[in-house]
mmCIF file of C-alpha atoms and ligand atoms in Angstrom:
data_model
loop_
_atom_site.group_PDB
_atom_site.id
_atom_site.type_symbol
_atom_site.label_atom_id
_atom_site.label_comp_id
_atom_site.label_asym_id
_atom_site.label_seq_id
_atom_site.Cartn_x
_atom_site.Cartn_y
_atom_site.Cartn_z
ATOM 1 C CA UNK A 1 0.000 0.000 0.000
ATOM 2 C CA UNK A 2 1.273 3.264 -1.143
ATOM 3 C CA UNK A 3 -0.052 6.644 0.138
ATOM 4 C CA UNK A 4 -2.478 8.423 -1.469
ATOM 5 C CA UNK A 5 -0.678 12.139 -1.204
ATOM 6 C CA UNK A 6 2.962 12.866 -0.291
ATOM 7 C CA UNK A 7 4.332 16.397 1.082
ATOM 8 C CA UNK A 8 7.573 17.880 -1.260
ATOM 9 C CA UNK A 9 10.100 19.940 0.694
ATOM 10 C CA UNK A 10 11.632 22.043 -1.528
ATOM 11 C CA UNK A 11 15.294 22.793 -0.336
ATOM 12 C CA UNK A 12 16.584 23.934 -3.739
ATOM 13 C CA UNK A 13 17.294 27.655 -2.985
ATOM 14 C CA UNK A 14 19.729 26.257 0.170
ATOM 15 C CA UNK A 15 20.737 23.099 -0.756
ATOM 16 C CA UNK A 16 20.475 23.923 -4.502
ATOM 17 C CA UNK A 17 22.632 27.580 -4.574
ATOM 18 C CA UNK A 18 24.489 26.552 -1.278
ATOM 19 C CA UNK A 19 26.779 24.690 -3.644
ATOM 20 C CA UNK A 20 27.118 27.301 -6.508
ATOM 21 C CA UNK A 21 30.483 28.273 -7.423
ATOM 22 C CA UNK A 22 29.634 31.892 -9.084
ATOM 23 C CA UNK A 23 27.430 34.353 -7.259
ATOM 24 C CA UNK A 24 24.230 34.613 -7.673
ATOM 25 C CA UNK A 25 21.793 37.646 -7.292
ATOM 26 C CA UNK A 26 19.135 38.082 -4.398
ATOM 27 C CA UNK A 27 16.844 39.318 -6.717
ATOM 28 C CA UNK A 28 17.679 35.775 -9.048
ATOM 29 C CA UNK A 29 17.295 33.878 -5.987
ATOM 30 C CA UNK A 30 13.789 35.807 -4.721
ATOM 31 C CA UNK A 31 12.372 35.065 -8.087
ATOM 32 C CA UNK A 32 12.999 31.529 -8.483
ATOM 33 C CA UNK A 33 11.641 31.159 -4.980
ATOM 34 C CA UNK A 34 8.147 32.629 -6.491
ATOM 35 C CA UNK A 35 7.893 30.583 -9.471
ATOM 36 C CA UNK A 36 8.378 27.574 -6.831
ATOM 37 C CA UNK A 37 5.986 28.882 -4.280
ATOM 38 C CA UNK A 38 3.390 29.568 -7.793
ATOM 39 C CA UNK A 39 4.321 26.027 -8.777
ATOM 40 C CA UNK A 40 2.271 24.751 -5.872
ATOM 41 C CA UNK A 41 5.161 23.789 -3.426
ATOM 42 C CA UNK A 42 4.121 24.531 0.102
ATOM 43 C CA UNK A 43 7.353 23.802 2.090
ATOM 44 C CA UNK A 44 10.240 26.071 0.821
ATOM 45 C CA UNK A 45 14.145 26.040 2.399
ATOM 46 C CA UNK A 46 14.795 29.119 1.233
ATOM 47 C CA UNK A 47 18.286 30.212 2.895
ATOM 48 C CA UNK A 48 20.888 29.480 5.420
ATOM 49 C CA UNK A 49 21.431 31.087 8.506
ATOM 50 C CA UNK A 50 25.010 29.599 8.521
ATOM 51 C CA UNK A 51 28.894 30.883 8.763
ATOM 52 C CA UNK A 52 28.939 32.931 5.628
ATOM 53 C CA UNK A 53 32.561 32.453 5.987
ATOM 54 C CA UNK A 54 31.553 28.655 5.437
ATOM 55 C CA UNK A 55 28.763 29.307 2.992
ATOM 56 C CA UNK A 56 29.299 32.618 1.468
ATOM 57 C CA UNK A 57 26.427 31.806 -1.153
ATOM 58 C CA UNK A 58 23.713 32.143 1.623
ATOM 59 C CA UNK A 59 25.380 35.163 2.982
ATOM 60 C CA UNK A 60 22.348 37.409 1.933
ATOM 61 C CA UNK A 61 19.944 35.143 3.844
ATOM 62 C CA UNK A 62 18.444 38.214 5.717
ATOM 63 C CA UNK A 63 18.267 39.619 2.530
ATOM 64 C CA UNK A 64 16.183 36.725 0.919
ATOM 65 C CA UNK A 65 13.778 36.475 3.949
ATOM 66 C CA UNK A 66 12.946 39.671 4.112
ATOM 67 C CA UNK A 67 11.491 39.758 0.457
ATOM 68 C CA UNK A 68 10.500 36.336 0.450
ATOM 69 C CA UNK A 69 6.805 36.262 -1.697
ATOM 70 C CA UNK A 70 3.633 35.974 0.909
ATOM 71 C CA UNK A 71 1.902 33.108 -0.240
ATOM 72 C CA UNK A 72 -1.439 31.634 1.279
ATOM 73 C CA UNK A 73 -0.120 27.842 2.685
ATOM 74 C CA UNK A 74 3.564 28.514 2.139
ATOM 75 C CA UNK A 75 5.846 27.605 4.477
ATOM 76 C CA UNK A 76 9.605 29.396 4.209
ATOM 77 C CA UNK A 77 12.629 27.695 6.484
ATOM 78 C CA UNK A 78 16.308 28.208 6.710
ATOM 79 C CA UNK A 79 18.639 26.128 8.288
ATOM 80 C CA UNK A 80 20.358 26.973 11.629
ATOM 81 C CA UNK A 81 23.451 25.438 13.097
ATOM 82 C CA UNK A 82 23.361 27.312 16.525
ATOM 83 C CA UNK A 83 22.375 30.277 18.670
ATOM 84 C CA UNK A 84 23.708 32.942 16.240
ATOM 85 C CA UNK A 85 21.949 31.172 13.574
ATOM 86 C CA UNK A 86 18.204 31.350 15.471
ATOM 87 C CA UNK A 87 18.932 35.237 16.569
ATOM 88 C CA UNK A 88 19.362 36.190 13.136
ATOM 89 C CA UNK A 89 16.588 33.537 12.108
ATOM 90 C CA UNK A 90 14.229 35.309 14.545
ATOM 91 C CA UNK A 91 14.914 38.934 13.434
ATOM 92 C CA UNK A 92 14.195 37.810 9.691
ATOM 93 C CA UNK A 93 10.705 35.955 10.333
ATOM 94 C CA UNK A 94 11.707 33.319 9.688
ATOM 95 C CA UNK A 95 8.852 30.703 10.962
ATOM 96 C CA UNK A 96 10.447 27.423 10.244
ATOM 97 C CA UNK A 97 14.104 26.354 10.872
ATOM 98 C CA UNK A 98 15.773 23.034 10.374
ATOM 99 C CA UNK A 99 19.094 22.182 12.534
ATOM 100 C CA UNK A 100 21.584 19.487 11.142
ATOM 101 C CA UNK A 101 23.869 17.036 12.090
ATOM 102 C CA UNK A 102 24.645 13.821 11.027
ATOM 103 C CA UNK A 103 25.203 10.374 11.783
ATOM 104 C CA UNK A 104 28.980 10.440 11.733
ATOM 105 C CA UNK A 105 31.144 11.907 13.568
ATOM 106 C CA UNK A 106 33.631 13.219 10.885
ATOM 107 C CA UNK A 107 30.848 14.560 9.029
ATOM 108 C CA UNK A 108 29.440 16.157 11.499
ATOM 109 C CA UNK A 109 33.560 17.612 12.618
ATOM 110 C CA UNK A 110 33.754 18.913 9.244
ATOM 111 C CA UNK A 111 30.608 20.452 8.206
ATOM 112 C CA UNK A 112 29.934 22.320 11.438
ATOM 113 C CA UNK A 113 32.754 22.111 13.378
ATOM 114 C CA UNK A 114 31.555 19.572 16.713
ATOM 115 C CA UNK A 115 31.143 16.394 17.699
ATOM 116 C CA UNK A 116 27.611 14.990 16.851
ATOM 117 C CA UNK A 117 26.700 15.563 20.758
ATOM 118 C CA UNK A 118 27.704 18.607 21.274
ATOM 119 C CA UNK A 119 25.432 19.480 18.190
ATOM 120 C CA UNK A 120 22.453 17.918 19.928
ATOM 121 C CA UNK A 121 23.743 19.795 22.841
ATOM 122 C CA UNK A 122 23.417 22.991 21.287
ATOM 123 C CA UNK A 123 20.196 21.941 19.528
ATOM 124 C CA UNK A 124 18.126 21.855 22.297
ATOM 125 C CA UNK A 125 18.549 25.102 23.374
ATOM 126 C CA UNK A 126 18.021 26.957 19.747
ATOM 127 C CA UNK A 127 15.016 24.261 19.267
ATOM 128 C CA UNK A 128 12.836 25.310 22.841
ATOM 129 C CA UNK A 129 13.640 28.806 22.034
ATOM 130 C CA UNK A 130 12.450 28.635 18.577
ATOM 131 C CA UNK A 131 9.184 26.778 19.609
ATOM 132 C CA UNK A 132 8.479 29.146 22.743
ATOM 133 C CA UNK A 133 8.288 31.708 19.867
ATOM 134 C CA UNK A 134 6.051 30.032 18.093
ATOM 135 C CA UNK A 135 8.343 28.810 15.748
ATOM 136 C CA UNK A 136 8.984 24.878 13.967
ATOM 137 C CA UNK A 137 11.750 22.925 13.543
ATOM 138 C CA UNK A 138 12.587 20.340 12.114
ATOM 139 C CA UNK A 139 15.781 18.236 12.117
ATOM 140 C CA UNK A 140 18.573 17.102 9.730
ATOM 141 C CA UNK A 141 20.526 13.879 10.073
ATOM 142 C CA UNK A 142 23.269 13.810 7.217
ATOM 143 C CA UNK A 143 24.763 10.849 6.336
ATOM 144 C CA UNK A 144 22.625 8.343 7.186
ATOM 145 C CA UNK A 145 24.187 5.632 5.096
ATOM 146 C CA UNK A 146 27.441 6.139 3.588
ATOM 147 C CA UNK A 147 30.122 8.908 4.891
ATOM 148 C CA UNK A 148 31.926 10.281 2.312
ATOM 149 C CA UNK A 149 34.842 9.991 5.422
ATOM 150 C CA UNK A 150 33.786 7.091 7.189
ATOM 151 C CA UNK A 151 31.738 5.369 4.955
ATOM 152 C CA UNK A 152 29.284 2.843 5.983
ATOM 153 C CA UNK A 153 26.984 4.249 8.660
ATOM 154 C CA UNK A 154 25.531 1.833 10.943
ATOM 155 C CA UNK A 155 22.005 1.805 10.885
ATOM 156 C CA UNK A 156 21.521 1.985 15.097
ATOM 157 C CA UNK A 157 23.387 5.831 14.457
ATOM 158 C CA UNK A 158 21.021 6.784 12.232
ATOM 159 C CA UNK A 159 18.262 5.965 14.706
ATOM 160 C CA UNK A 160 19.940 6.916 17.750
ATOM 161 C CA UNK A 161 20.959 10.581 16.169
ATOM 162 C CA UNK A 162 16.801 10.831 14.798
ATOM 163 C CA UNK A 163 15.447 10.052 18.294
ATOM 164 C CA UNK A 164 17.735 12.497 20.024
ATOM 165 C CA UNK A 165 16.381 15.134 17.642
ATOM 166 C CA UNK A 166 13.102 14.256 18.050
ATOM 167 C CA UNK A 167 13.396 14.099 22.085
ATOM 168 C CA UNK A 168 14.691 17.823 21.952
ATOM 169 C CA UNK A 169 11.341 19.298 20.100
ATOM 170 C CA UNK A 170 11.505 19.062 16.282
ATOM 171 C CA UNK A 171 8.448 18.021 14.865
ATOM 172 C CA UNK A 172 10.084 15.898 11.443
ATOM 173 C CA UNK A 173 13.278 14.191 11.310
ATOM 174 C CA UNK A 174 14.602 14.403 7.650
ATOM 175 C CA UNK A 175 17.545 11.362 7.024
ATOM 176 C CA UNK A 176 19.748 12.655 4.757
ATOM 177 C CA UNK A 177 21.830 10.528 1.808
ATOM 178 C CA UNK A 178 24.239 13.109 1.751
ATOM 179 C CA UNK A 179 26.534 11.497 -1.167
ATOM 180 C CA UNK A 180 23.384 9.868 -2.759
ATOM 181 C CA UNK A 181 24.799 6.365 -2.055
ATOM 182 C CA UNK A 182 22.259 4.658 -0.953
ATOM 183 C CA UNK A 183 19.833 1.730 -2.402
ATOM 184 C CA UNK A 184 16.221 0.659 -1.403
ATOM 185 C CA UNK A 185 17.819 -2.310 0.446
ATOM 186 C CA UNK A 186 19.600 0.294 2.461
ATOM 187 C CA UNK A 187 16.642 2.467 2.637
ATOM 188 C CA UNK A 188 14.618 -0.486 4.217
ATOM 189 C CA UNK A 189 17.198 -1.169 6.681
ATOM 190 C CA UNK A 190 17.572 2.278 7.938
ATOM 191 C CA UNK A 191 14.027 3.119 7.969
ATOM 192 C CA UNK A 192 13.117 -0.053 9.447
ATOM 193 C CA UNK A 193 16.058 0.824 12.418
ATOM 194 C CA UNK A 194 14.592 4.656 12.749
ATOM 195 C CA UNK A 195 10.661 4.006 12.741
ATOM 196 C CA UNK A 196 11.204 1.674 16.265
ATOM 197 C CA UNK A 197 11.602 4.914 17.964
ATOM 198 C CA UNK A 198 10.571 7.956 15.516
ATOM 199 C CA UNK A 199 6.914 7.598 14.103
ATOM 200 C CA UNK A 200 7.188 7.301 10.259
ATOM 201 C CA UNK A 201 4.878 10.268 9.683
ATOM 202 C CA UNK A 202 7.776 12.401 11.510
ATOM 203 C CA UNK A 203 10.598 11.026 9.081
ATOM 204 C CA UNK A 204 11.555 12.764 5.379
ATOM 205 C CA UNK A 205 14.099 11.355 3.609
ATOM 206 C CA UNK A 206 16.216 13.353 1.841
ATOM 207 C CA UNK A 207 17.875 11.588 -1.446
ATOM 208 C CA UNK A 208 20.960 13.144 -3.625
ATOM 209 C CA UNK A 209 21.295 11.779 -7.042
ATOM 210 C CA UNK A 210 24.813 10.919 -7.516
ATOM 211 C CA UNK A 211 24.808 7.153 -8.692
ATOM 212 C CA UNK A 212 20.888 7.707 -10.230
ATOM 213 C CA UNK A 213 19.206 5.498 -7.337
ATOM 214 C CA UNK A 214 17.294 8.347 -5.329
ATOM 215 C CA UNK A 215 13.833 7.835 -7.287
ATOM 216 C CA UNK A 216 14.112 4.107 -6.329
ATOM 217 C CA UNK A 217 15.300 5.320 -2.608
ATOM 218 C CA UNK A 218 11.755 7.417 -3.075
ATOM 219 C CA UNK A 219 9.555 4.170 -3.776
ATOM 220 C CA UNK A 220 11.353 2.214 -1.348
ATOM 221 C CA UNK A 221 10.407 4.711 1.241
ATOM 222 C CA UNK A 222 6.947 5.349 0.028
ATOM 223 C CA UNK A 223 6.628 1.147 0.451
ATOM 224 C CA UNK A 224 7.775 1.816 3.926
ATOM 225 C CA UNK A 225 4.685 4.521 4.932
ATOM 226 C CA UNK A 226 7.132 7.401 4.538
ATOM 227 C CA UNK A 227 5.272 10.535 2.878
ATOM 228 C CA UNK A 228 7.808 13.387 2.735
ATOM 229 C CA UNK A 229 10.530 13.849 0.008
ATOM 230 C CA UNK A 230 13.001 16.434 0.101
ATOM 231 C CA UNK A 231 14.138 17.914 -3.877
ATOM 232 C CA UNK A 232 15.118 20.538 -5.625
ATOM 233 C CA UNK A 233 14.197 22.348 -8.495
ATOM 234 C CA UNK A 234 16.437 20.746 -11.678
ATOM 235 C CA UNK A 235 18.220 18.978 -9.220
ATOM 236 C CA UNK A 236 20.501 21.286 -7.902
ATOM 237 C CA UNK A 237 22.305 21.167 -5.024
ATOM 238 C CA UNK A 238 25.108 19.042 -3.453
ATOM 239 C CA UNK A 239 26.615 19.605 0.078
ATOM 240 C CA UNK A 240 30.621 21.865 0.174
ATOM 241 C CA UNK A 241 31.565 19.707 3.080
ATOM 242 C CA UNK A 242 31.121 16.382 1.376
ATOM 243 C CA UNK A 243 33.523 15.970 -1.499
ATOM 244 C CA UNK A 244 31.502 13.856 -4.717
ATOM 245 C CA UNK A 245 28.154 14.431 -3.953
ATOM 246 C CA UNK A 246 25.840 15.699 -6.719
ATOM 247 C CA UNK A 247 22.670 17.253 -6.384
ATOM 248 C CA UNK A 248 19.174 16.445 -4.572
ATOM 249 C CA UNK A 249 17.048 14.226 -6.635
ATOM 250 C CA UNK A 250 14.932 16.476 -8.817
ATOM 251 C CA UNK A 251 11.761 17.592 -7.810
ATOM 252 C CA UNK A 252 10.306 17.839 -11.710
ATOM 253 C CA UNK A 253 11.939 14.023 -11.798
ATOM 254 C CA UNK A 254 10.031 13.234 -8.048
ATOM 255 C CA UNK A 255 6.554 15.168 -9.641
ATOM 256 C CA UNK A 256 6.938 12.994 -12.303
ATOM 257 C CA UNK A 257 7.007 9.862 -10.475
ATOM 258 C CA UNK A 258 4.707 10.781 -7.740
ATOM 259 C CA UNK A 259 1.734 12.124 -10.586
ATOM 260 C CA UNK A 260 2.424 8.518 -12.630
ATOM 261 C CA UNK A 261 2.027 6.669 -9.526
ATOM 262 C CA UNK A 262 -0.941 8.057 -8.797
ATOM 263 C CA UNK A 263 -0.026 9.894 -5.782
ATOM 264 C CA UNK A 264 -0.747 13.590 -5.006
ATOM 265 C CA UNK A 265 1.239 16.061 -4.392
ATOM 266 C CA UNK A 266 0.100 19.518 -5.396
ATOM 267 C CA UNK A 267 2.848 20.489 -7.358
ATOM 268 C CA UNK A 268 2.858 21.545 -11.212
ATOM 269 C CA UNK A 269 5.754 19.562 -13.497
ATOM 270 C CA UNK A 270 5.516 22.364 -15.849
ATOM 271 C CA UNK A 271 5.645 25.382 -13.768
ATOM 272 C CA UNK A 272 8.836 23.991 -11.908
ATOM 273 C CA UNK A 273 10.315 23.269 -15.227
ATOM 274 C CA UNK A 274 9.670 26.638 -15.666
ATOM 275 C CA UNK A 275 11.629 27.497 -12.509
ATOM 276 C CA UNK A 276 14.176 26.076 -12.870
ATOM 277 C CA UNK A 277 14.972 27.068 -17.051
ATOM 278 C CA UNK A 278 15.015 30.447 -15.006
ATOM 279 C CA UNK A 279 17.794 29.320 -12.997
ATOM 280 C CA UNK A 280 20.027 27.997 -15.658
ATOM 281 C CA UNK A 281 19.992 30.903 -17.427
ATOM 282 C CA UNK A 282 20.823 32.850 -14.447
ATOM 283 C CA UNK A 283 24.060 29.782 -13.887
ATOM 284 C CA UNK A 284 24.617 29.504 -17.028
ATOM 285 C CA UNK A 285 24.205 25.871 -17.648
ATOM 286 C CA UNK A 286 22.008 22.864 -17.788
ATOM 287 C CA UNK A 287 20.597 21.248 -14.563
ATOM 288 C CA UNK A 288 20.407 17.391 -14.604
ATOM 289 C CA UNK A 289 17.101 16.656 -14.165
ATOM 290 C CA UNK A 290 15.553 14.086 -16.987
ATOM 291 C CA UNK A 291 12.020 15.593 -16.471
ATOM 292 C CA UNK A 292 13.420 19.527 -17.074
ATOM 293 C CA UNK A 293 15.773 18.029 -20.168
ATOM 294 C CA UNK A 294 12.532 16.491 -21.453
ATOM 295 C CA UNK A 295 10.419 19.181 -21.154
ATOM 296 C CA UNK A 296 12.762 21.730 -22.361
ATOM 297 C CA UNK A 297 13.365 19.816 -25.929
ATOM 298 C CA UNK A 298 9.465 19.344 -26.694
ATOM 299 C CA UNK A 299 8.831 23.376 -26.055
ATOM 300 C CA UNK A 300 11.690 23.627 -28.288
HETATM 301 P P1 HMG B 1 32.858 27.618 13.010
HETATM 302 O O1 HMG B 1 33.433 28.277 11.834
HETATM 303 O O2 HMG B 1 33.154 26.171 13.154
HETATM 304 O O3 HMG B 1 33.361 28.359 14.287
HETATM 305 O O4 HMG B 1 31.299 27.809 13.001
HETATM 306 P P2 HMG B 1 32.748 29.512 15.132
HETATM 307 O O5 HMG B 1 31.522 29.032 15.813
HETATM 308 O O6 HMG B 1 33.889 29.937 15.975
HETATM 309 O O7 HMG B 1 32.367 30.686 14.099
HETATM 310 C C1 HMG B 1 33.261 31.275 13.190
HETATM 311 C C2 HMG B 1 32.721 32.580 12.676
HETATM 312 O O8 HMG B 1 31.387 32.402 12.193
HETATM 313 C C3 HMG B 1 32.641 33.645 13.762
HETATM 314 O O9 HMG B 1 32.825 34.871 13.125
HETATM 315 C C4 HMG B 1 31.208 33.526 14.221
HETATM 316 O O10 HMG B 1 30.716 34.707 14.777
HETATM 317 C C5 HMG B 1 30.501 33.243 12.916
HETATM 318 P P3 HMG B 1 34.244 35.669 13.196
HETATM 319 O O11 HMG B 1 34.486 35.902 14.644
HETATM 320 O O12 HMG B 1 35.267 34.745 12.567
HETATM 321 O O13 HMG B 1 34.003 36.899 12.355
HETATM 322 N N1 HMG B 1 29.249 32.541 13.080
HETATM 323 C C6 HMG B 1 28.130 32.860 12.418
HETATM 324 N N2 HMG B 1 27.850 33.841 11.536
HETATM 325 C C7 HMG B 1 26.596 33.889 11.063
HETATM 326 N N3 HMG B 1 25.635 33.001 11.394
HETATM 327 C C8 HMG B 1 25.883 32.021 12.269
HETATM 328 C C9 HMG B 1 27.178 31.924 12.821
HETATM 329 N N4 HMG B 1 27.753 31.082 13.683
HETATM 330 C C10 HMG B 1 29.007 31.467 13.838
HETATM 331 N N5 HMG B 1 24.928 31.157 12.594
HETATM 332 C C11 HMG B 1 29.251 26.867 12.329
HETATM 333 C C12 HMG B 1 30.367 26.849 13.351
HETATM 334 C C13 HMG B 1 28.290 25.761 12.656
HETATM 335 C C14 HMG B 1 28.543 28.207 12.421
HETATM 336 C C15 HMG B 1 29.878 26.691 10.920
HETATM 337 O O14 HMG B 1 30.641 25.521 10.906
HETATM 338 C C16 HMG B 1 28.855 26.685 9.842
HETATM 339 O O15 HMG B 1 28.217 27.670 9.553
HETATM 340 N N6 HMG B 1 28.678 25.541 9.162
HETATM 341 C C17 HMG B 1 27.644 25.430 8.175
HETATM 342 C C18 HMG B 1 27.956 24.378 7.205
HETATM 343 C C19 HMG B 1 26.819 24.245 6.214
HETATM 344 O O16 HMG B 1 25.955 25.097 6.072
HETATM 345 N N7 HMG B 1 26.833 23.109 5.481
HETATM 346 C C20 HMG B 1 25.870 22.838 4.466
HETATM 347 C C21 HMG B 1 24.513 22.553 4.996
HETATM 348 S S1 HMG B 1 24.327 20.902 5.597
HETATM 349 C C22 HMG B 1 23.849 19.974 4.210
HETATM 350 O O17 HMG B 1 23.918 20.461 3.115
HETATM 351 C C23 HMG B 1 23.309 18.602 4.425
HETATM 352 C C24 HMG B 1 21.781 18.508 4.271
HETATM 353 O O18 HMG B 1 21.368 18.970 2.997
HETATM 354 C C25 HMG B 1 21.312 17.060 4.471
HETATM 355 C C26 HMG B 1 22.102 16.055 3.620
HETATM 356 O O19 HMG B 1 22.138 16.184 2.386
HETATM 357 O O20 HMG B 1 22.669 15.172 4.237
HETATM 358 C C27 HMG B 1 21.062 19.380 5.340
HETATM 359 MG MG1 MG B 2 21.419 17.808 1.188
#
């Protein structure tokens, strides 16, 4: 049994443009966030509230949330590694944030600079202070099965790091294939590991592309009750701190699939196509998504 609708988080304007050598515009980045929002997405990462020594892509993330489009239903997050990250969070509006760690420790060393307790240390503070504003959270766990440093991840990590983040007071736990490694037979194991002590309708998984296996990773997961996807637009994206990996599996690519299979979603193929042609022009090249490649050569 397969569900009937599935939720899309978009996390191409962060995860996508986080990864972007050449600059890009905050007007560039405000507009493809409207043509997603238009294409019927309803949870947008739109920014970083990061180092932007680490990340000096996302450095204009004030910038970005204070123009981001008001849209009825939206949802706009950003992540946010700490207690800097949630002060400048609050003062943009943010209503959303995601923190992030991983499930290995070298990972976790390199991309944010602690151990993976002492993230979930930090976490809980920036987490009760965002809710007692009001605010959500939800929570990243990167490498969840291979470590571009360690590589294989044990599957008892995974669930250990997703039921810490869950304890401290996010409301969705999204396990990350940071490389884009993984296979359904991983995807089962993992999930099966996690869902003993985090619901299934609080996990997302969250699939990069790299060896072409993410929209198998997607129907392994939707066989396992899971019913949030993370993508991104033409299938940006790719993470600085882990050297190889390619970008998120495509949301046109994920529409595609979900609208085939019969499953709702609420998104438009078309108008994210649209979206993301927008984008290449602005990076001056061609994103990888089949869907957007597809689409592109018939209007042509
Ligand atoms: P740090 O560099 O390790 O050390 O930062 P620090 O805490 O001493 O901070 C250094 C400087 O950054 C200081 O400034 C701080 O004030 C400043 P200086 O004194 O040198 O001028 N600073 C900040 N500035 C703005 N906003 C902040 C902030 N915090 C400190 N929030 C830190 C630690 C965690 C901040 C840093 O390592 C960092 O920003 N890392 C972010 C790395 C990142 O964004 N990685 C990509 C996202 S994760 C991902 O892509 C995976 C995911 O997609 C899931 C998956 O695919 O697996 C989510
Ligand atoms: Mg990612």
């Amino acid at each position: 049994m397969l569900p009937s609708r599935v939720t899309i988080v978009e996390v191409g304007p962060r995860d996508g443009l986080q990864n972007e050598a050449q600059p890009i515009p905050t007007g560039d980045k405000l507009a493809f966030i409207e043509r997603l929002a238009d294409a019927g997405l309803r949870f947008i990462e739109a920014t970083s509230f990061v180092s932007p020594k680490r990340i000096p892509q996302l450095a204009d993330a004030a910038e970005v949330a204070a123009k981001l489009p008001s849209r009825a239903g939206v949802t706009y997050s950003a992540l946010v590694p700490n207690a800097k990250g949630l002060e400048r969070a609050i003062e943009a509006k943010i209503p959303r944030i995601a923190v992030f760690t991983a499930a290995s420790e070298t990972f976790t060393q390199k991309n944010i600079g602690m151990s993976i307790e002492q993230s979930l240390d930090g976490f809980r503070e920036v987490v009760a202070a965002a809710r007692a504003r009001g605010m959500t959270a939800r929570g990243y766990v990167s490498t969840c099965f291979v470590c571009p440093y360690e590589g294989e991840v044990a599957p008892d990590r995974v669930r250990d790091v997703a039921a810490s983040l869950l304890a401290l007071g996010v409301d969705e736990v999204s396990l990350g294939d940071t490389i884009g490694a993984a296979a359904p037979r991983d995807v089962e194991r993992v999930i099966e590991r996690v869902a003993a002590s985090v619901p299934r309708e609080k996990i997302a998984l969250h699939f990069h592309d790299t060896y072409g296996t993410a929209l198998a990773n997607v129907h392994a997961g939707l066989q396992l009750g899971i019913g949030t996807f993370d993508s991104s637009a033409g299938g940006l994206g790719g993470c600085p701190y882990a050297p190889g990996a390619s970008g998120n599996l495509a949301t046109e690519d994920l529409v595609y699939f979900l609208d085939r299979m019969g499953i709702w979603c609420g998104v438009d193929l078309r108008q994210i196509a649209s979206a993301s042609v927008a984008i290449e022009k602005v990076l001056g090249r061609s994103l990888p998504s089949k869907q957007l490649q597809r689409i592109k050569s018939t209007r042509a």
